[in-house]
mmCIF file of C-alpha atoms in Angstrom:
data_model
loop_
_atom_site.group_PDB
_atom_site.id
_atom_site.type_symbol
_atom_site.label_atom_id
_atom_site.label_comp_id
_atom_site.label_asym_id
_atom_site.label_seq_id
_atom_site.Cartn_x
_atom_site.Cartn_y
_atom_site.Cartn_z
ATOM 1 C CA MET A 2 60.928 22.104 43.498
ATOM 2 C CA GLY A 3 57.054 21.916 43.567
ATOM 3 C CA ALA A 4 56.380 18.266 43.207
ATOM 4 C CA HIS A 5 58.251 15.284 43.138
ATOM 5 C CA SER A 6 60.297 14.277 40.587
ATOM 6 C CA SER A 7 60.015 11.258 38.805
ATOM 7 C CA GLU A 8 62.510 9.091 37.386
ATOM 8 C CA PRO A 9 66.178 10.471 37.689
ATOM 9 C CA SER A 10 66.579 9.391 33.592
ATOM 10 C CA SER A 11 63.880 11.146 32.682
ATOM 11 C CA SER A 12 64.332 14.409 34.144
ATOM 12 C CA VAL A 13 68.027 13.883 32.387
ATOM 13 C CA ALA A 14 66.613 13.021 28.834
ATOM 14 C CA ALA A 15 64.067 16.257 29.519
ATOM 15 C CA SER A 16 67.133 18.479 30.219
ATOM 16 C CA THR A 17 67.481 19.526 26.717
ATOM 17 C CA THR A 18 64.213 21.645 27.240
ATOM 18 C CA PHE A 19 65.660 23.905 29.563
ATOM 19 C CA VAL A 20 67.767 25.250 26.570
ATOM 20 C CA GLY A 21 64.651 25.726 24.456
ATOM 21 C CA ALA A 22 65.897 23.558 21.907
ATOM 22 C CA GLU A 23 66.603 19.880 20.970
ATOM 23 C CA GLY A 24 69.516 17.376 21.866
ATOM 24 C CA SER A 25 70.501 13.868 22.213
ATOM 25 C CA ALA A 26 73.533 11.886 23.907
ATOM 26 C CA ASP A 27 74.666 9.635 21.610
ATOM 27 C CA PRO A 28 73.205 6.203 21.989
ATOM 28 C CA ASN A 29 76.286 4.270 21.553
ATOM 29 C CA GLY A 30 78.521 6.495 23.809
ATOM 30 C CA SER A 31 79.072 6.222 27.615
ATOM 31 C CA ALA A 32 80.281 8.433 30.270
ATOM 32 C CA GLN A 33 84.125 8.290 31.014
ATOM 33 C CA ASP A 34 86.088 8.903 34.252
ATOM 34 C CA GLU A 35 86.578 12.134 33.359
ATOM 35 C CA TRP A 36 83.713 14.263 31.599
ATOM 36 C CA SER A 37 84.942 16.608 28.999
ATOM 37 C CA PRO A 38 83.008 18.837 26.609
ATOM 38 C CA SER A 39 81.953 17.643 22.801
ATOM 39 C CA ARG A 40 84.738 19.833 21.633
ATOM 40 C CA ASP A 41 88.336 20.039 21.804
ATOM 41 C CA ARG A 42 89.868 23.506 22.816
ATOM 42 C CA THR A 43 93.219 24.360 24.120
ATOM 43 C CA GLU A 44 92.086 27.311 26.401
ATOM 44 C CA PRO A 45 89.312 28.261 28.436
ATOM 45 C CA ALA A 46 85.701 28.740 26.721
ATOM 46 C CA ILE A 47 84.395 31.095 29.523
ATOM 47 C CA ALA A 48 86.025 34.433 29.782
ATOM 48 C CA HIS A 49 86.473 36.443 32.694
ATOM 49 C CA ASP A 50 83.771 39.073 31.954
ATOM 50 C CA HIS A 51 81.184 36.476 30.855
ATOM 51 C CA PRO A 52 77.805 37.545 31.910
ATOM 52 C CA GLY A 53 77.056 34.392 33.715
ATOM 53 C CA VAL A 54 79.908 33.845 35.572
ATOM 54 C CA PRO A 55 78.119 36.649 38.311
ATOM 55 C CA ASP A 56 75.212 34.516 38.447
ATOM 56 C CA LEU A 57 77.421 31.378 38.607
ATOM 57 C CA PHE A 58 78.808 33.126 41.783
ATOM 58 C CA ALA A 59 75.591 34.164 43.129
ATOM 59 C CA VAL A 60 73.504 30.705 42.785
ATOM 60 C CA LEU A 61 76.625 29.035 44.743
ATOM 61 C CA ALA A 62 76.787 31.629 47.019
ATOM 62 C CA TYR A 63 72.558 31.282 47.930
ATOM 63 C CA GLY A 64 73.362 27.423 47.774
ATOM 64 C CA GLU A 65 76.330 27.895 50.295
ATOM 65 C CA ILE A 66 74.565 29.991 52.607
ATOM 66 C CA SER A 67 71.272 27.943 52.359
ATOM 67 C CA ALA A 68 73.333 24.693 53.440
ATOM 68 C CA PHE A 69 74.741 26.818 56.302
ATOM 69 C CA TYR A 70 71.524 27.501 57.936
ATOM 70 C CA ARG A 71 70.181 23.405 56.576
ATOM 71 C CA LEU A 72 73.099 22.341 58.166
ATOM 72 C CA ALA A 73 73.249 24.273 61.679
ATOM 73 C CA GLU A 74 69.336 23.083 61.953
ATOM 74 C CA ASP A 75 69.789 19.175 60.989
ATOM 75 C CA ALA A 76 72.614 19.018 63.884
ATOM 76 C CA ARG A 77 69.455 19.252 66.282
ATOM 77 C CA MET A 78 68.830 15.573 65.353
ATOM 78 C CA ALA A 79 72.133 13.546 65.790
ATOM 79 C CA PRO A 80 72.153 11.038 68.676
ATOM 80 C CA SER A 81 75.258 11.834 69.298
ATOM 81 C CA MET A 82 77.769 14.896 70.414
ATOM 82 C CA GLU A 83 80.208 13.728 68.061
ATOM 83 C CA GLY A 84 77.457 13.527 64.798
ATOM 84 C CA ARG A 85 76.201 17.524 66.299
ATOM 85 C CA VAL A 86 79.884 18.312 65.910
ATOM 86 C CA ALA A 87 79.786 17.464 62.920
ATOM 87 C CA LEU A 88 77.137 18.449 60.993
ATOM 88 C CA ALA A 89 77.974 22.223 63.191
ATOM 89 C CA SER A 90 81.721 21.969 61.836
ATOM 90 C CA MET A 91 80.561 21.388 57.892
ATOM 91 C CA ALA A 92 78.255 24.490 58.573
ATOM 92 C CA ALA A 93 80.989 26.836 59.736
ATOM 93 C CA ALA A 94 82.636 25.995 56.224
ATOM 94 C CA GLU A 95 79.895 26.628 54.266
ATOM 95 C CA MET A 96 79.741 29.604 55.849
ATOM 96 C CA SER A 97 83.237 30.458 54.690
ATOM 97 C CA HIS A 98 82.716 29.641 50.962
ATOM 98 C CA PHE A 99 79.943 32.215 51.069
ATOM 99 C CA GLU A 100 82.038 34.461 52.254
ATOM 100 C CA THR A 101 84.747 33.684 50.061
ATOM 101 C CA LEU A 102 81.692 34.433 46.985
ATOM 102 C CA GLU A 103 80.352 37.412 48.843
ATOM 103 C CA ARG A 104 84.615 38.778 48.036
ATOM 104 C CA ALA A 105 83.923 38.015 44.588
ATOM 105 C CA LEU A 106 80.818 39.820 43.718
ATOM 106 C CA SER A 107 81.742 42.490 45.418
ATOM 107 C CA ASP A 108 85.234 43.092 43.499
ATOM 108 C CA ARG A 109 82.786 43.105 40.432
ATOM 109 C CA GLY A 110 80.966 45.499 41.927
ATOM 110 C CA LEU A 111 78.095 43.445 42.991
ATOM 111 C CA ASP A 112 76.127 43.423 46.093
ATOM 112 C CA VAL A 113 75.793 39.590 46.686
ATOM 113 C CA TYR A 114 72.120 39.683 48.648
ATOM 114 C CA ALA A 115 71.055 41.354 44.996
ATOM 115 C CA ALA A 116 72.605 38.644 43.336
ATOM 116 C CA MET A 117 71.372 35.978 44.932
ATOM 117 C CA ALA A 118 67.758 37.304 44.371
ATOM 118 C CA PRO A 119 66.756 34.992 40.951
ATOM 119 C CA PHE A 120 67.554 31.911 42.365
ATOM 120 C CA GLU A 121 65.857 31.970 46.201
ATOM 121 C CA ARG A 122 62.887 30.265 44.992
ATOM 122 C CA ALA A 123 64.434 27.074 43.325
ATOM 123 C CA LEU A 124 66.907 26.521 46.042
ATOM 124 C CA ASP A 125 63.997 27.382 48.663
ATOM 125 C CA GLU A 126 61.828 24.865 46.621
ATOM 126 C CA TYR A 127 64.536 22.511 46.276
ATOM 127 C CA HIS A 128 65.364 22.195 50.563
ATOM 128 C CA ALA A 129 61.336 22.543 51.177
ATOM 129 C CA SER A 130 60.607 19.282 49.165
ATOM 130 C CA THR A 131 63.298 17.531 50.616
ATOM 131 C CA THR A 132 63.439 18.517 54.115
ATOM 132 C CA PRO A 133 65.347 15.211 55.834
ATOM 133 C CA SER A 134 62.700 13.569 58.663
ATOM 134 C CA THR A 135 65.322 11.395 59.991
ATOM 135 C CA TRP A 136 69.047 11.877 61.446
ATOM 136 C CA LEU A 137 69.988 9.558 58.542
ATOM 137 C CA GLU A 138 68.514 11.624 55.947
ATOM 138 C CA SER A 139 70.368 14.582 56.862
ATOM 139 C CA LEU A 140 73.244 12.673 56.530
ATOM 140 C CA VAL A 141 72.346 11.066 53.152
ATOM 141 C CA LYS A 142 71.228 14.610 51.646
ATOM 142 C CA ALA A 143 74.196 16.251 53.144
ATOM 143 C CA TYR A 144 76.748 13.661 51.794
ATOM 144 C CA VAL A 145 74.687 12.909 48.291
ATOM 145 C CA GLY A 146 72.605 15.686 47.642
ATOM 146 C CA ASP A 147 75.069 18.220 48.630
ATOM 147 C CA GLY A 148 77.398 16.235 46.010
ATOM 148 C CA ILE A 149 75.118 16.616 43.260
ATOM 149 C CA ALA A 150 75.250 20.299 42.535
ATOM 150 C CA ALA A 151 79.059 19.818 43.429
ATOM 151 C CA ASP A 152 79.799 17.514 40.680
ATOM 152 C CA PHE A 153 77.566 19.747 37.962
ATOM 153 C CA TYR A 154 79.614 23.104 39.015
ATOM 154 C CA ARG A 155 82.751 20.885 38.749
ATOM 155 C CA GLN A 156 81.907 19.596 35.583
ATOM 156 C CA ILE A 157 82.187 23.422 34.041
ATOM 157 C CA ALA A 158 85.036 24.478 35.842
ATOM 158 C CA HIS A 159 87.414 23.539 33.580
ATOM 159 C CA SER A 160 85.899 25.339 31.008
ATOM 160 C CA LEU A 161 86.118 28.501 32.980
ATOM 161 C CA ASP A 162 88.719 31.500 33.371
ATOM 162 C CA PRO A 163 91.813 30.164 35.569
ATOM 163 C CA ASP A 164 90.697 33.034 38.513
ATOM 164 C CA VAL A 165 86.886 31.879 37.968
ATOM 165 C CA ALA A 166 87.899 28.604 37.867
ATOM 166 C CA GLU A 167 89.539 28.668 41.394
ATOM 167 C CA ILE A 168 87.013 30.240 42.982
ATOM 168 C CA VAL A 169 84.574 27.927 42.437
ATOM 169 C CA ARG A 170 87.034 25.175 43.330
ATOM 170 C CA ASP A 171 87.903 26.244 46.253
ATOM 171 C CA VAL A 172 83.833 26.636 47.225
ATOM 172 C CA LEU A 173 83.064 23.328 46.082
ATOM 173 C CA ALA A 174 85.964 21.649 48.555
ATOM 174 C CA GLU A 175 84.827 19.006 50.661
ATOM 175 C CA THR A 176 84.128 19.833 53.900
ATOM 176 C CA GLY A 177 86.599 17.339 55.596
ATOM 177 C CA HIS A 178 83.501 15.080 57.565
ATOM 178 C CA SER A 179 82.916 12.815 55.037
ATOM 179 C CA GLU A 180 84.447 9.799 56.412
ATOM 180 C CA PHE A 181 82.110 10.528 59.345
ATOM 181 C CA VAL A 182 78.579 10.366 56.935
ATOM 182 C CA VAL A 183 80.209 7.143 55.131
ATOM 183 C CA HIS A 184 80.657 5.223 58.567
ATOM 184 C CA GLU A 185 77.307 6.231 60.229
ATOM 185 C CA VAL A 186 75.224 5.625 57.210
ATOM 186 C CA SER A 187 76.792 2.173 55.802
ATOM 187 C CA ASP A 188 77.133 0.880 59.591
ATOM 188 C CA ARG A 189 73.214 0.617 59.986
ATOM 189 C CA VAL A 190 72.324 0.352 56.285
ATOM 190 C CA ARG A 191 74.146 -3.091 57.157
ATOM 191 C CA ALA A 192 72.333 -3.937 59.774
ATOM 192 C CA SER A 193 69.041 -2.761 58.564
ATOM 193 C CA SER A 194 67.690 -3.712 54.892
ATOM 194 C CA GLN A 195 64.510 -1.618 55.516
ATOM 195 C CA GLU A 196 66.401 1.345 56.472
ATOM 196 C CA LYS A 197 68.651 0.549 53.333
ATOM 197 C CA ALA A 198 65.522 0.703 50.703
ATOM 198 C CA ARG A 199 64.047 3.488 52.407
ATOM 199 C CA LEU A 200 67.522 5.488 52.054
ATOM 200 C CA MET A 201 67.846 4.050 48.555
ATOM 201 C CA LEU A 202 64.373 5.927 47.674
ATOM 202 C CA TRP A 203 65.308 9.172 49.578
ATOM 203 C CA GLY A 204 68.747 9.735 46.989
ATOM 204 C CA ARG A 205 66.597 8.502 43.977
ATOM 205 C CA ARG A 206 64.409 11.688 45.042
ATOM 206 C CA LEU A 207 67.303 13.786 45.997
ATOM 207 C CA LEU A 208 68.613 13.560 41.985
ATOM 208 C CA GLY A 209 65.470 13.729 40.273
ATOM 209 C CA GLU A 210 64.889 17.160 42.475
ATOM 210 C CA ALA A 211 67.988 18.566 42.265
ATOM 211 C CA ILE A 212 67.955 17.879 38.612
ATOM 212 C CA THR A 213 64.208 19.220 37.914
ATOM 213 C CA GLN A 214 65.763 22.797 39.542
ATOM 214 C CA ALA A 215 68.739 22.507 37.956
ATOM 215 C CA GLN A 216 66.731 23.112 34.981
ATOM 216 C CA PHE A 217 64.493 25.567 36.159
ATOM 217 C CA VAL A 218 67.477 28.137 37.171
ATOM 218 C CA LEU A 219 68.853 27.752 33.563
ATOM 219 C CA ALA A 220 65.701 27.981 31.730
ATOM 220 C CA GLN A 221 65.208 31.680 34.454
ATOM 221 C CA ARG A 222 68.709 33.042 33.637
ATOM 222 C CA GLU A 223 69.896 32.902 29.880
ATOM 223 C CA SER A 224 73.392 34.099 30.866
ATOM 224 C CA LEU A 225 73.612 31.169 32.943
ATOM 225 C CA THR A 226 72.783 28.644 30.226
ATOM 226 C CA ASP A 227 74.676 30.248 27.949
ATOM 227 C CA LEU A 228 77.901 29.764 29.799
ATOM 228 C CA VAL A 229 76.499 26.281 30.922
ATOM 229 C CA ILE A 230 76.214 25.354 27.024
ATOM 230 C CA SER A 231 79.830 27.197 26.095
ATOM 231 C CA ALA A 232 81.443 24.609 28.864
ATOM 232 C CA SER A 233 79.862 21.510 27.306
ATOM 233 C CA GLY A 234 80.514 22.370 23.661
ATOM 234 C CA ASP A 235 77.091 21.971 22.620
ATOM 235 C CA LEU A 236 73.664 20.539 23.431
ATOM 236 C CA ASN A 237 74.905 17.185 23.492
ATOM 237 C CA GLY A 238 77.224 18.226 25.816
ATOM 238 C CA VAL A 239 75.300 19.500 28.214
ATOM 239 C CA VAL A 240 73.200 16.414 28.015
ATOM 240 C CA ALA A 241 76.561 14.387 28.673
ATOM 241 C CA LEU A 242 77.113 16.630 31.862
ATOM 242 C CA PHE A 243 73.616 15.295 32.841
ATOM 243 C CA ASP A 244 74.448 11.873 32.430
ATOM 244 C CA ARG A 245 77.597 12.055 34.278
ATOM 245 C CA MET A 246 75.915 13.784 37.306
ATOM 246 C CA GLN A 247 73.703 10.131 37.507
ATOM 247 C CA GLU A 248 76.718 8.220 37.792
ATOM 248 C CA GLN A 249 78.417 10.133 40.058
ATOM 249 C CA HIS A 250 75.251 9.990 42.451
ATOM 250 C CA ALA A 251 75.470 6.447 42.066
ATOM 251 C CA GLU A 252 78.975 6.181 43.131
ATOM 252 C CA ARG A 253 78.329 8.609 45.988
ATOM 253 C CA MET A 254 75.281 6.264 47.087
ATOM 254 C CA SER A 255 77.487 3.454 46.787
ATOM 255 C CA SER A 256 79.704 4.338 49.425
ATOM 256 C CA LEU A 257 77.060 4.972 51.577
ATOM 257 C CA GLY A 258 75.951 1.073 51.156
ATOM 258 C CA LEU A 259 73.247 2.229 49.217
ATOM 259 C CA ASP A 260 73.525 0.135 46.007
#
């Protein structure tokens, strides 16, 4: 993300533009607890050999390796050994996920580094524009920021070939340290309304930047765009997907006391 994003709702409204066509969500509708595509189907819509699957694995792989380096770096800001160990453990989990994706790409005869190359710019710009300046910002980004991407991919996983979906869900599994983050952040924001207000703005920025970069990535990769549209049902389903991302983001923020 070059420039900072505007209101997240504006970003979502613009999400139809990344596929080069018009579309809008049902103004009278509301997101359900379980998101589903706009057309019924009895079997996965995305075949194992869909050309967007390698791109999906590749963008996830670069996201995981980027998260590994970022978490390892952010651990240095921790005020306690417990905090450093928590982020270091999260980083180790991200590396394990990267290795899973590396194997998945290798099984398809693809080199992970070549496959990740098209996604480096977008993800690097996202991290550059959302570099935490404090320990609490790093925790919110680890919990909320990474959760935004996970929500997006989980919502399309149900339409993937079962073997592909299993890999996606495996690498998006919780790293097991969310309880530490929730406790650390919620305690601090209860004690400081100023800290709470600042972190609420930070969370809003993370959402806007993440959606902007998702649009950029999809605009650059036709096969990945086709995969997302196929998983969503149609363009209205894509808009509903982004709307659901906003709802899940709000739920995560609330769990941190940032509502």
